[in-house]
Amino acid sequence: MAIYKPTIPVTSIDGGLREGKSVIIIGWILPDANRLHVNLQCGSDSEADIALHISPRYENGSPNIVYNTYKNGSWGSEQSTPDSPIIKGKLFAIEILVTKEAYKISANGKHLMDYKHRIPITKVNTISLDQNIKLEFIGYQNSLVVPYKTLINGGLQPGSSILIFGVPNTDSKRIEFNLRHRYGIAFHYLCLFDENVVVRNTSENGKWEAEERSRGVPFIKGQLFQVKISCNRGYYDVFVNGQQAHTYKHRFTKLEDIDVFEVYGQLQLIFVHV
């Protein structure tokens, strides 16, 4: 997986596109934007062919998304979807899954469109973003499946952090994040929707310690979230959508031995950066 945080609205796609690869764009729409674009292009110049043009539009009080292709100097026939889930001033995540026949386009976990290829994916090598997008991340990855597990190379260190973007299912019962080492779980973060409770704990050799519990699950079913777990010298900070949600003191202090991150529960996992 490659991750970028570019400072310009054009970036190259390392290795180009291929079947099974997803392009993830995460950011905010500036509040005064009327229309904007995300383009998968064949080159970076202003006249480059555009294999996929995704254009959220907010004119006339009816948000929608338009899709098209620009080839040999001309636009093709437009396709569109109403009721855009991409809202001005709020966090959004667009996922473009490349398949043999089409781009499968989703936003905030909601499937929007299967857009059939009009230009071969082998020619696509650049992403262009509108300047009305305040970009958080662009990532290229295979689709993520829950339960999810990934290694933390070299273990945790003070100052390191983990970013998670996802959407709880509308019928979600629980969401769980674990920072694990060889003998147990250093930090267990569990959200129970039915009880509206967040549980934090540590386990070693199969034995759980005393729970920390607090009311108020910081997620809303069906809505995109951003979680940042920051590792400090004496504690973890958990931020949800930019706001501090919880602090948890280290009980397992050999941070370098914490080498696995896990996600469980009923959610669509969009992007993880460890």
PDB file of C-alpha atoms in Angstrom:
ATOM      1  CA  MET A   1       0.000   0.000   0.000  1.00  0.00           C
ATOM      2  CA  ALA A   2       1.250   3.481  -0.887  1.00  0.00           C
ATOM      3  CA  ILE A   3       0.118   6.585   0.980  1.00  0.00           C
ATOM      4  CA  TYR A   4       0.427  10.208  -0.059  1.00  0.00           C
ATOM      5  CA  LYS A   5      -0.357  13.584   1.418  1.00  0.00           C
ATOM      6  CA  PRO A   6       0.389  15.830  -1.550  1.00  0.00           C
ATOM      7  CA  THR A   7       0.633  19.602  -1.398  1.00  0.00           C
ATOM      8  CA  ILE A   8      -0.465  20.031  -5.032  1.00  0.00           C
ATOM      9  CA  PRO A   9      -3.738  18.857  -6.644  1.00  0.00           C
ATOM     10  CA  VAL A  10      -2.016  16.416  -9.050  1.00  0.00           C
ATOM     11  CA  THR A  11      -0.212  13.238  -8.051  1.00  0.00           C
ATOM     12  CA  SER A  12       1.047  10.189  -9.918  1.00  0.00           C
ATOM     13  CA  ILE A  13      -0.211   6.658  -9.275  1.00  0.00           C
ATOM     14  CA  ASP A  14       2.805   4.490  -8.481  1.00  0.00           C
ATOM     15  CA  GLY A  15       2.708   1.415 -10.698  1.00  0.00           C
ATOM     16  CA  GLY A  16      -0.502   2.567 -12.421  1.00  0.00           C
ATOM     17  CA  LEU A  17      -3.910   0.981 -11.943  1.00  0.00           C
ATOM     18  CA  ARG A  18      -4.664  -2.738 -11.893  1.00  0.00           C
ATOM     19  CA  GLU A  19      -7.639  -4.953 -11.211  1.00  0.00           C
ATOM     20  CA  GLY A  20      -8.430  -5.313  -7.512  1.00  0.00           C
ATOM     21  CA  LYS A  21      -6.681  -2.070  -6.589  1.00  0.00           C
ATOM     22  CA  SER A  22      -8.634   0.673  -4.816  1.00  0.00           C
ATOM     23  CA  VAL A  23      -7.948   4.389  -4.906  1.00  0.00           C
ATOM     24  CA  ILE A  24      -8.970   6.170  -1.685  1.00  0.00           C
ATOM     25  CA  ILE A  25      -9.410   9.954  -1.467  1.00  0.00           C
ATOM     26  CA  ILE A  26     -10.159  11.421   1.967  1.00  0.00           C
ATOM     27  CA  GLY A  27     -10.703  15.063   2.810  1.00  0.00           C
ATOM     28  CA  TRP A  28     -13.184  17.907   3.254  1.00  0.00           C
ATOM     29  CA  ILE A  29     -15.136  19.962   0.732  1.00  0.00           C
ATOM     30  CA  LEU A  30     -14.673  23.688   1.279  1.00  0.00           C
ATOM     31  CA  PRO A  31     -17.992  25.264   2.346  1.00  0.00           C
ATOM     32  CA  ASP A  32     -18.242  27.713  -0.588  1.00  0.00           C
ATOM     33  CA  ALA A  33     -17.676  25.122  -3.338  1.00  0.00           C
ATOM     34  CA  ASN A  34     -20.374  24.772  -6.023  1.00  0.00           C
ATOM     35  CA  ARG A  35     -18.784  21.929  -7.970  1.00  0.00           C
ATOM     36  CA  LEU A  36     -15.494  20.072  -7.905  1.00  0.00           C
ATOM     37  CA  HIS A  37     -13.760  17.077  -9.429  1.00  0.00           C
ATOM     38  CA  VAL A  38     -11.673  13.990  -8.824  1.00  0.00           C
ATOM     39  CA  ASN A  39     -10.082  12.780 -12.069  1.00  0.00           C
ATOM     40  CA  LEU A  40      -8.235   9.608 -13.018  1.00  0.00           C
ATOM     41  CA  GLN A  41      -6.108  10.824 -15.924  1.00  0.00           C
ATOM     42  CA  CYS A  42      -3.729   9.622 -18.629  1.00  0.00           C
ATOM     43  CA  GLY A  43      -0.990  12.140 -17.856  1.00  0.00           C
ATOM     44  CA  SER A  44      -0.757  15.384 -15.912  1.00  0.00           C
ATOM     45  CA  ASP A  45      -1.066  18.115 -18.564  1.00  0.00           C
ATOM     46  CA  SER A  46      -4.203  20.187 -19.010  1.00  0.00           C
ATOM     47  CA  GLU A  47      -5.265  18.364 -22.189  1.00  0.00           C
ATOM     48  CA  ALA A  48      -4.714  14.833 -20.889  1.00  0.00           C
ATOM     49  CA  ASP A  49      -7.436  12.253 -21.426  1.00  0.00           C
ATOM     50  CA  ILE A  50      -9.564  11.670 -18.326  1.00  0.00           C
ATOM     51  CA  ALA A  51     -10.623   8.052 -17.895  1.00  0.00           C
ATOM     52  CA  LEU A  52     -12.908   8.840 -14.938  1.00  0.00           C
ATOM     53  CA  HIS A  53     -14.258  12.262 -13.983  1.00  0.00           C
ATOM     54  CA  ILE A  54     -16.157  12.352 -10.669  1.00  0.00           C
ATOM     55  CA  SER A  55     -17.809  15.724 -10.094  1.00  0.00           C
ATOM     56  CA  PRO A  56     -19.862  16.399  -6.926  1.00  0.00           C
ATOM     57  CA  ARG A  57     -22.104  19.395  -7.577  1.00  0.00           C
ATOM     58  CA  TYR A  58     -24.101  21.576  -5.179  1.00  0.00           C
ATOM     59  CA  GLU A  59     -25.877  24.005  -7.478  1.00  0.00           C
ATOM     60  CA  ASN A  60     -29.611  24.748  -7.210  1.00  0.00           C
ATOM     61  CA  GLY A  61     -29.849  23.193  -3.755  1.00  0.00           C
ATOM     62  CA  SER A  62     -29.871  19.596  -5.049  1.00  0.00           C
ATOM     63  CA  PRO A  63     -26.483  17.896  -4.500  1.00  0.00           C
ATOM     64  CA  ASN A  64     -25.631  15.230  -7.075  1.00  0.00           C
ATOM     65  CA  ILE A  65     -22.568  13.592  -8.603  1.00  0.00           C
ATOM     66  CA  VAL A  66     -21.746  13.561 -12.321  1.00  0.00           C
ATOM     67  CA  TYR A  67     -19.436  11.014 -13.982  1.00  0.00           C
ATOM     68  CA  ASN A  68     -17.843  11.258 -17.430  1.00  0.00           C
ATOM     69  CA  THR A  69     -14.795  10.601 -19.629  1.00  0.00           C
ATOM     70  CA  TYR A  70     -12.728  13.135 -21.594  1.00  0.00           C
ATOM     71  CA  LYS A  71     -11.081  11.555 -24.639  1.00  0.00           C
ATOM     72  CA  ASN A  72      -9.350  13.065 -27.675  1.00  0.00           C
ATOM     73  CA  GLY A  73     -10.457  16.562 -26.727  1.00  0.00           C
ATOM     74  CA  SER A  74     -14.146  15.800 -26.168  1.00  0.00           C
ATOM     75  CA  TRP A  75     -16.406  14.851 -23.276  1.00  0.00           C
ATOM     76  CA  GLY A  76     -18.527  11.732 -23.534  1.00  0.00           C
ATOM     77  CA  SER A  77     -22.081  11.203 -22.314  1.00  0.00           C
ATOM     78  CA  GLU A  78     -22.668  12.051 -18.657  1.00  0.00           C
ATOM     79  CA  GLN A  79     -23.933   9.677 -16.004  1.00  0.00           C
ATOM     80  CA  SER A  80     -25.113  10.873 -12.618  1.00  0.00           C
ATOM     81  CA  THR A  81     -26.374   9.846  -9.190  1.00  0.00           C
ATOM     82  CA  PRO A  82     -28.641  11.991  -6.957  1.00  0.00           C
ATOM     83  CA  ASP A  83     -28.517  12.508  -3.192  1.00  0.00           C
ATOM     84  CA  SER A  84     -24.758  12.870  -2.848  1.00  0.00           C
ATOM     85  CA  PRO A  85     -23.351  11.631   0.489  1.00  0.00           C
ATOM     86  CA  ILE A  86     -20.444  14.079   0.050  1.00  0.00           C
ATOM     87  CA  ILE A  87     -21.465  17.088   2.135  1.00  0.00           C
ATOM     88  CA  LYS A  88     -19.743  20.463   2.101  1.00  0.00           C
ATOM     89  CA  GLY A  89     -17.702  21.163   5.218  1.00  0.00           C
ATOM     90  CA  LYS A  90     -17.696  17.513   6.355  1.00  0.00           C
ATOM     91  CA  LEU A  91     -15.215  14.682   6.115  1.00  0.00           C
ATOM     92  CA  PHE A  92     -15.654  12.448   3.070  1.00  0.00           C
ATOM     93  CA  ALA A  93     -14.024   9.318   1.681  1.00  0.00           C
ATOM     94  CA  ILE A  94     -14.264   8.276  -1.968  1.00  0.00           C
ATOM     95  CA  GLU A  95     -13.261   4.707  -2.835  1.00  0.00           C
ATOM     96  CA  ILE A  96     -12.703   3.691  -6.466  1.00  0.00           C
ATOM     97  CA  LEU A  97     -12.318  -0.077  -6.867  1.00  0.00           C
ATOM     98  CA  VAL A  98     -10.841  -1.117 -10.218  1.00  0.00           C
ATOM     99  CA  THR A  99     -12.407  -4.211 -11.784  1.00  0.00           C
ATOM    100  CA  LYS A 100     -12.037  -5.742 -15.241  1.00  0.00           C
ATOM    101  CA  GLU A 101     -15.230  -4.151 -16.560  1.00  0.00           C
ATOM    102  CA  ALA A 102     -15.731  -0.992 -14.517  1.00  0.00           C
ATOM    103  CA  TYR A 103     -14.796   1.381 -11.712  1.00  0.00           C
ATOM    104  CA  LYS A 104     -16.926   0.611  -8.635  1.00  0.00           C
ATOM    105  CA  ILE A 105     -17.341   4.011  -6.988  1.00  0.00           C
ATOM    106  CA  SER A 106     -18.360   4.476  -3.347  1.00  0.00           C
ATOM    107  CA  ALA A 107     -18.498   7.487  -1.026  1.00  0.00           C
ATOM    108  CA  ASN A 108     -18.606   7.276   2.771  1.00  0.00           C
ATOM    109  CA  GLY A 109     -19.243   3.544   2.472  1.00  0.00           C
ATOM    110  CA  LYS A 110     -22.241   3.957   0.127  1.00  0.00           C
ATOM    111  CA  HIS A 111     -22.026   2.392  -3.344  1.00  0.00           C
ATOM    112  CA  LEU A 112     -22.760   5.019  -6.000  1.00  0.00           C
ATOM    113  CA  MET A 113     -21.940   3.784  -9.472  1.00  0.00           C
ATOM    114  CA  ASP A 114     -20.396   1.050 -11.610  1.00  0.00           C
ATOM    115  CA  TYR A 115     -18.767   3.148 -14.335  1.00  0.00           C
ATOM    116  CA  LYS A 116     -17.740   1.034 -17.311  1.00  0.00           C
ATOM    117  CA  HIS A 117     -14.263   1.636 -18.698  1.00  0.00           C
ATOM    118  CA  ARG A 118     -14.094   3.908 -21.733  1.00  0.00           C
ATOM    119  CA  ILE A 119     -10.287   4.154 -21.644  1.00  0.00           C
ATOM    120  CA  PRO A 120      -8.041   1.154 -20.767  1.00  0.00           C
ATOM    121  CA  ILE A 121      -6.887   1.240 -17.145  1.00  0.00           C
ATOM    122  CA  THR A 122      -3.303   0.630 -18.303  1.00  0.00           C
ATOM    123  CA  LYS A 123      -3.215   4.207 -19.607  1.00  0.00           C
ATOM    124  CA  VAL A 124      -4.225   5.784 -16.272  1.00  0.00           C
ATOM    125  CA  ASN A 125      -1.271   7.118 -14.245  1.00  0.00           C
ATOM    126  CA  THR A 126      -2.367  10.370 -12.562  1.00  0.00           C
ATOM    127  CA  ILE A 127      -4.971  11.705 -10.132  1.00  0.00           C
ATOM    128  CA  SER A 128      -6.109  15.318 -10.366  1.00  0.00           C
ATOM    129  CA  LEU A 129      -8.048  16.936  -7.515  1.00  0.00           C
ATOM    130  CA  ASP A 130     -10.030  20.144  -7.398  1.00  0.00           C
ATOM    131  CA  GLN A 131      -8.596  22.900  -5.216  1.00  0.00           C
ATOM    132  CA  ASN A 132     -11.923  23.096  -3.352  1.00  0.00           C
ATOM    133  CA  ILE A 133     -10.939  19.808  -1.709  1.00  0.00           C
ATOM    134  CA  LYS A 134      -8.951  20.072   1.520  1.00  0.00           C
ATOM    135  CA  LEU A 135      -7.041  16.831   1.142  1.00  0.00           C
ATOM    136  CA  GLU A 136      -6.291  14.552   4.076  1.00  0.00           C
ATOM    137  CA  PHE A 137      -4.944  11.423   2.330  1.00  0.00           C
ATOM    138  CA  ILE A 138      -4.746   9.611  -0.953  1.00  0.00           C
ATOM    139  CA  GLY A 139      -4.134   5.890  -0.600  1.00  0.00           C
ATOM    140  CA  TYR A 140      -3.813   2.936  -2.972  1.00  0.00           C
ATOM    141  CA  GLN A 141      -4.619  -0.441  -1.511  1.00  0.00           C
ATOM    142  CA  ASN A 142      -6.498  -3.679  -1.881  1.00  0.00           C
ATOM    143  CA  SER A 143      -9.989  -3.695  -0.371  1.00  0.00           C
ATOM    144  CA  LEU A 144     -10.000  -4.083   3.423  1.00  0.00           C
ATOM    145  CA  VAL A 145     -12.005  -6.839   5.081  1.00  0.00           C
ATOM    146  CA  VAL A 146     -13.111  -7.018   8.725  1.00  0.00           C
ATOM    147  CA  PRO A 147     -11.825  -8.789  10.811  1.00  0.00           C
ATOM    148  CA  TYR A 148      -8.671  -6.901   9.842  1.00  0.00           C
ATOM    149  CA  LYS A 149      -5.115  -7.404  11.055  1.00  0.00           C
ATOM    150  CA  THR A 150      -1.863  -5.693  10.105  1.00  0.00           C
ATOM    151  CA  LEU A 151       1.700  -5.680  11.395  1.00  0.00           C
ATOM    152  CA  ILE A 152       3.335  -2.641  13.009  1.00  0.00           C
ATOM    153  CA  ASN A 153       6.881  -2.738  11.699  1.00  0.00           C
ATOM    154  CA  GLY A 154       9.344  -2.181  14.535  1.00  0.00           C
ATOM    155  CA  GLY A 155       6.572  -1.965  17.131  1.00  0.00           C
ATOM    156  CA  LEU A 156       5.116   1.185  18.649  1.00  0.00           C
ATOM    157  CA  GLN A 157       7.190   4.185  19.652  1.00  0.00           C
ATOM    158  CA  PRO A 158       6.253   7.346  21.578  1.00  0.00           C
ATOM    159  CA  GLY A 159       5.001   9.802  18.978  1.00  0.00           C
ATOM    160  CA  SER A 160       3.671   7.164  16.590  1.00  0.00           C
ATOM    161  CA  SER A 161      -0.002   6.992  15.654  1.00  0.00           C
ATOM    162  CA  ILE A 162      -2.569   4.871  13.821  1.00  0.00           C
ATOM    163  CA  LEU A 163      -5.280   6.329  11.585  1.00  0.00           C
ATOM    164  CA  ILE A 164      -8.524   4.490  10.848  1.00  0.00           C
ATOM    165  CA  PHE A 165     -11.347   5.567   8.548  1.00  0.00           C
ATOM    166  CA  GLY A 166     -14.580   3.593   8.398  1.00  0.00           C
ATOM    167  CA  VAL A 167     -18.357   3.566   8.560  1.00  0.00           C
ATOM    168  CA  PRO A 168     -20.320   1.624  11.225  1.00  0.00           C
ATOM    169  CA  ASN A 169     -23.047  -0.542   9.713  1.00  0.00           C
ATOM    170  CA  THR A 170     -26.574   0.706  10.343  1.00  0.00           C
ATOM    171  CA  ASP A 171     -27.158  -2.417  12.471  1.00  0.00           C
ATOM    172  CA  SER A 172     -23.735  -2.384  14.132  1.00  0.00           C
ATOM    173  CA  LYS A 173     -23.485  -3.820  17.639  1.00  0.00           C
ATOM    174  CA  ARG A 174     -19.793  -3.243  18.316  1.00  0.00           C
ATOM    175  CA  ILE A 175     -16.540  -1.833  16.978  1.00  0.00           C
ATOM    176  CA  GLU A 176     -13.253  -3.027  18.437  1.00  0.00           C
ATOM    177  CA  PHE A 177      -9.635  -1.907  18.003  1.00  0.00           C
ATOM    178  CA  ASN A 178      -6.734  -3.842  19.531  1.00  0.00           C
ATOM    179  CA  LEU A 179      -3.029  -3.109  19.881  1.00  0.00           C
ATOM    180  CA  ARG A 180      -1.554  -6.544  20.427  1.00  0.00           C
ATOM    181  CA  HIS A 181       1.765  -8.101  21.402  1.00  0.00           C
ATOM    182  CA  ARG A 182       2.926 -11.711  21.589  1.00  0.00           C
ATOM    183  CA  TYR A 183       1.338 -12.447  24.964  1.00  0.00           C
ATOM    184  CA  GLY A 184      -1.819 -10.371  24.900  1.00  0.00           C
ATOM    185  CA  ILE A 185      -3.485  -7.041  24.154  1.00  0.00           C
ATOM    186  CA  ALA A 186      -1.795  -3.854  25.319  1.00  0.00           C
ATOM    187  CA  PHE A 187      -4.783  -1.630  24.458  1.00  0.00           C
ATOM    188  CA  HIS A 188      -8.323  -2.884  23.860  1.00  0.00           C
ATOM    189  CA  TYR A 189     -10.826  -0.227  22.707  1.00  0.00           C
ATOM    190  CA  LEU A 190     -14.393  -1.500  22.422  1.00  0.00           C
ATOM    191  CA  CYS A 191     -17.520   0.452  21.508  1.00  0.00           C
ATOM    192  CA  LEU A 192     -20.868  -1.186  22.380  1.00  0.00           C
ATOM    193  CA  PHE A 193     -23.688   0.585  20.565  1.00  0.00           C
ATOM    194  CA  ASP A 194     -26.634  -1.013  22.372  1.00  0.00           C
ATOM    195  CA  GLU A 195     -25.217  -0.047  25.773  1.00  0.00           C
ATOM    196  CA  ASN A 196     -23.764   3.273  24.508  1.00  0.00           C
ATOM    197  CA  VAL A 197     -20.553   2.377  26.354  1.00  0.00           C
ATOM    198  CA  VAL A 198     -16.847   2.471  25.510  1.00  0.00           C
ATOM    199  CA  VAL A 199     -14.627  -0.126  27.226  1.00  0.00           C
ATOM    200  CA  ARG A 200     -10.813   0.120  27.545  1.00  0.00           C
ATOM    201  CA  ASN A 201      -8.688  -2.671  28.920  1.00  0.00           C
ATOM    202  CA  THR A 202      -5.477  -4.716  28.780  1.00  0.00           C
ATOM    203  CA  SER A 203      -5.000  -8.485  28.792  1.00  0.00           C
ATOM    204  CA  GLU A 204      -1.956 -10.702  29.205  1.00  0.00           C
ATOM    205  CA  ASN A 205      -1.706 -14.490  28.981  1.00  0.00           C
ATOM    206  CA  GLY A 206      -5.474 -14.731  28.540  1.00  0.00           C
ATOM    207  CA  LYS A 207      -6.378 -12.695  31.652  1.00  0.00           C
ATOM    208  CA  TRP A 208      -8.163  -9.369  31.488  1.00  0.00           C
ATOM    209  CA  GLU A 209      -7.384  -6.562  33.931  1.00  0.00           C
ATOM    210  CA  ALA A 210      -9.883  -4.091  35.402  1.00  0.00           C
ATOM    211  CA  GLU A 211     -12.050  -2.411  32.780  1.00  0.00           C
ATOM    212  CA  GLU A 212     -12.326   1.298  32.241  1.00  0.00           C
ATOM    213  CA  ARG A 213     -15.849   2.116  31.053  1.00  0.00           C
ATOM    214  CA  SER A 214     -17.497   5.381  30.038  1.00  0.00           C
ATOM    215  CA  ARG A 215     -20.779   6.300  28.435  1.00  0.00           C
ATOM    216  CA  GLY A 216     -21.088   7.819  24.994  1.00  0.00           C
ATOM    217  CA  VAL A 217     -20.022   5.881  21.886  1.00  0.00           C
ATOM    218  CA  PRO A 218     -18.263   8.487  19.704  1.00  0.00           C
ATOM    219  CA  PHE A 219     -19.496   6.956  16.417  1.00  0.00           C
ATOM    220  CA  ILE A 220     -22.790   7.325  14.557  1.00  0.00           C
ATOM    221  CA  LYS A 221     -24.135   4.357  12.645  1.00  0.00           C
ATOM    222  CA  GLY A 222     -23.933   4.879   8.897  1.00  0.00           C
ATOM    223  CA  GLN A 223     -21.638   7.905   9.139  1.00  0.00           C
ATOM    224  CA  LEU A 224     -17.958   8.123   8.208  1.00  0.00           C
ATOM    225  CA  PHE A 225     -15.504   8.378  11.111  1.00  0.00           C
ATOM    226  CA  GLN A 226     -11.844   9.169  11.517  1.00  0.00           C
ATOM    227  CA  VAL A 227     -10.004   7.667  14.495  1.00  0.00           C
ATOM    228  CA  LYS A 228      -6.457   8.537  15.486  1.00  0.00           C
ATOM    229  CA  ILE A 229      -4.771   6.485  18.216  1.00  0.00           C
ATOM    230  CA  SER A 230      -1.670   8.349  19.362  1.00  0.00           C
ATOM    231  CA  CYS A 231       0.994   6.620  21.435  1.00  0.00           C
ATOM    232  CA  ASN A 232       2.620   8.916  24.004  1.00  0.00           C
ATOM    233  CA  ARG A 233       5.248   8.082  26.611  1.00  0.00           C
ATOM    234  CA  GLY A 234       2.799   7.278  29.376  1.00  0.00           C
ATOM    235  CA  TYR A 235      -0.585   6.872  27.694  1.00  0.00           C
ATOM    236  CA  TYR A 236      -2.662   6.510  24.539  1.00  0.00           C
ATOM    237  CA  ASP A 237      -4.841   9.322  23.210  1.00  0.00           C
ATOM    238  CA  VAL A 238      -7.881   8.427  21.102  1.00  0.00           C
ATOM    239  CA  PHE A 239      -9.208  11.159  18.814  1.00  0.00           C
ATOM    240  CA  VAL A 240     -12.470  10.761  16.886  1.00  0.00           C
ATOM    241  CA  ASN A 241     -13.152  13.173  14.016  1.00  0.00           C
ATOM    242  CA  GLY A 242     -10.454  15.464  15.371  1.00  0.00           C
ATOM    243  CA  GLN A 243     -11.794  15.607  18.934  1.00  0.00           C
ATOM    244  CA  GLN A 244     -10.135  13.908  21.899  1.00  0.00           C
ATOM    245  CA  ALA A 245     -12.408  11.069  23.022  1.00  0.00           C
ATOM    246  CA  HIS A 246     -10.397   9.031  25.548  1.00  0.00           C
ATOM    247  CA  THR A 247      -7.025   8.696  27.279  1.00  0.00           C
ATOM    248  CA  TYR A 248      -5.639   5.365  28.504  1.00  0.00           C
ATOM    249  CA  LYS A 249      -2.488   4.963  30.597  1.00  0.00           C
ATOM    250  CA  HIS A 250       0.000   2.313  29.535  1.00  0.00           C
ATOM    251  CA  ARG A 251      -0.300  -0.911  31.516  1.00  0.00           C
ATOM    252  CA  PHE A 252       1.932  -2.828  29.121  1.00  0.00           C
ATOM    253  CA  THR A 253       5.022  -0.636  28.817  1.00  0.00           C
ATOM    254  CA  LYS A 254       7.237  -2.545  26.344  1.00  0.00           C
ATOM    255  CA  LEU A 255       5.926  -0.512  23.439  1.00  0.00           C
ATOM    256  CA  GLU A 256       8.414  -1.960  20.968  1.00  0.00           C
ATOM    257  CA  ASP A 257       6.800  -5.396  21.499  1.00  0.00           C
ATOM    258  CA  ILE A 258       3.383  -4.131  20.334  1.00  0.00           C
ATOM    259  CA  ASP A 259       3.485  -5.224  16.715  1.00  0.00           C
ATOM    260  CA  VAL A 260      -0.105  -6.002  15.584  1.00  0.00           C
ATOM    261  CA  PHE A 261      -3.163  -3.810  15.048  1.00  0.00           C
ATOM    262  CA  GLU A 262      -6.618  -5.429  14.767  1.00  0.00           C
ATOM    263  CA  VAL A 263     -10.133  -4.288  13.868  1.00  0.00           C
ATOM    264  CA  TYR A 264     -13.300  -6.261  14.636  1.00  0.00           C
ATOM    265  CA  GLY A 265     -17.006  -5.529  14.528  1.00  0.00           C
ATOM    266  CA  GLN A 266     -19.757  -4.541  12.140  1.00  0.00           C
ATOM    267  CA  LEU A 267     -18.292  -1.789   9.995  1.00  0.00           C
ATOM    268  CA  GLN A 268     -17.000  -0.963   6.556  1.00  0.00           C
ATOM    269  CA  LEU A 269     -13.279  -0.364   6.921  1.00  0.00           C
ATOM    270  CA  ILE A 270     -12.120   2.157   4.337  1.00  0.00           C
ATOM    271  CA  PHE A 271      -8.532   3.007   5.169  1.00  0.00           C
ATOM    272  CA  VAL A 272      -5.904   2.230   7.801  1.00  0.00           C
ATOM    273  CA  HIS A 273      -2.495   3.864   8.151  1.00  0.00           C
ATOM    274  CA  VAL A 274      -0.104   2.283  10.669  1.00  0.00           C
TER     275      VAL A 274
END
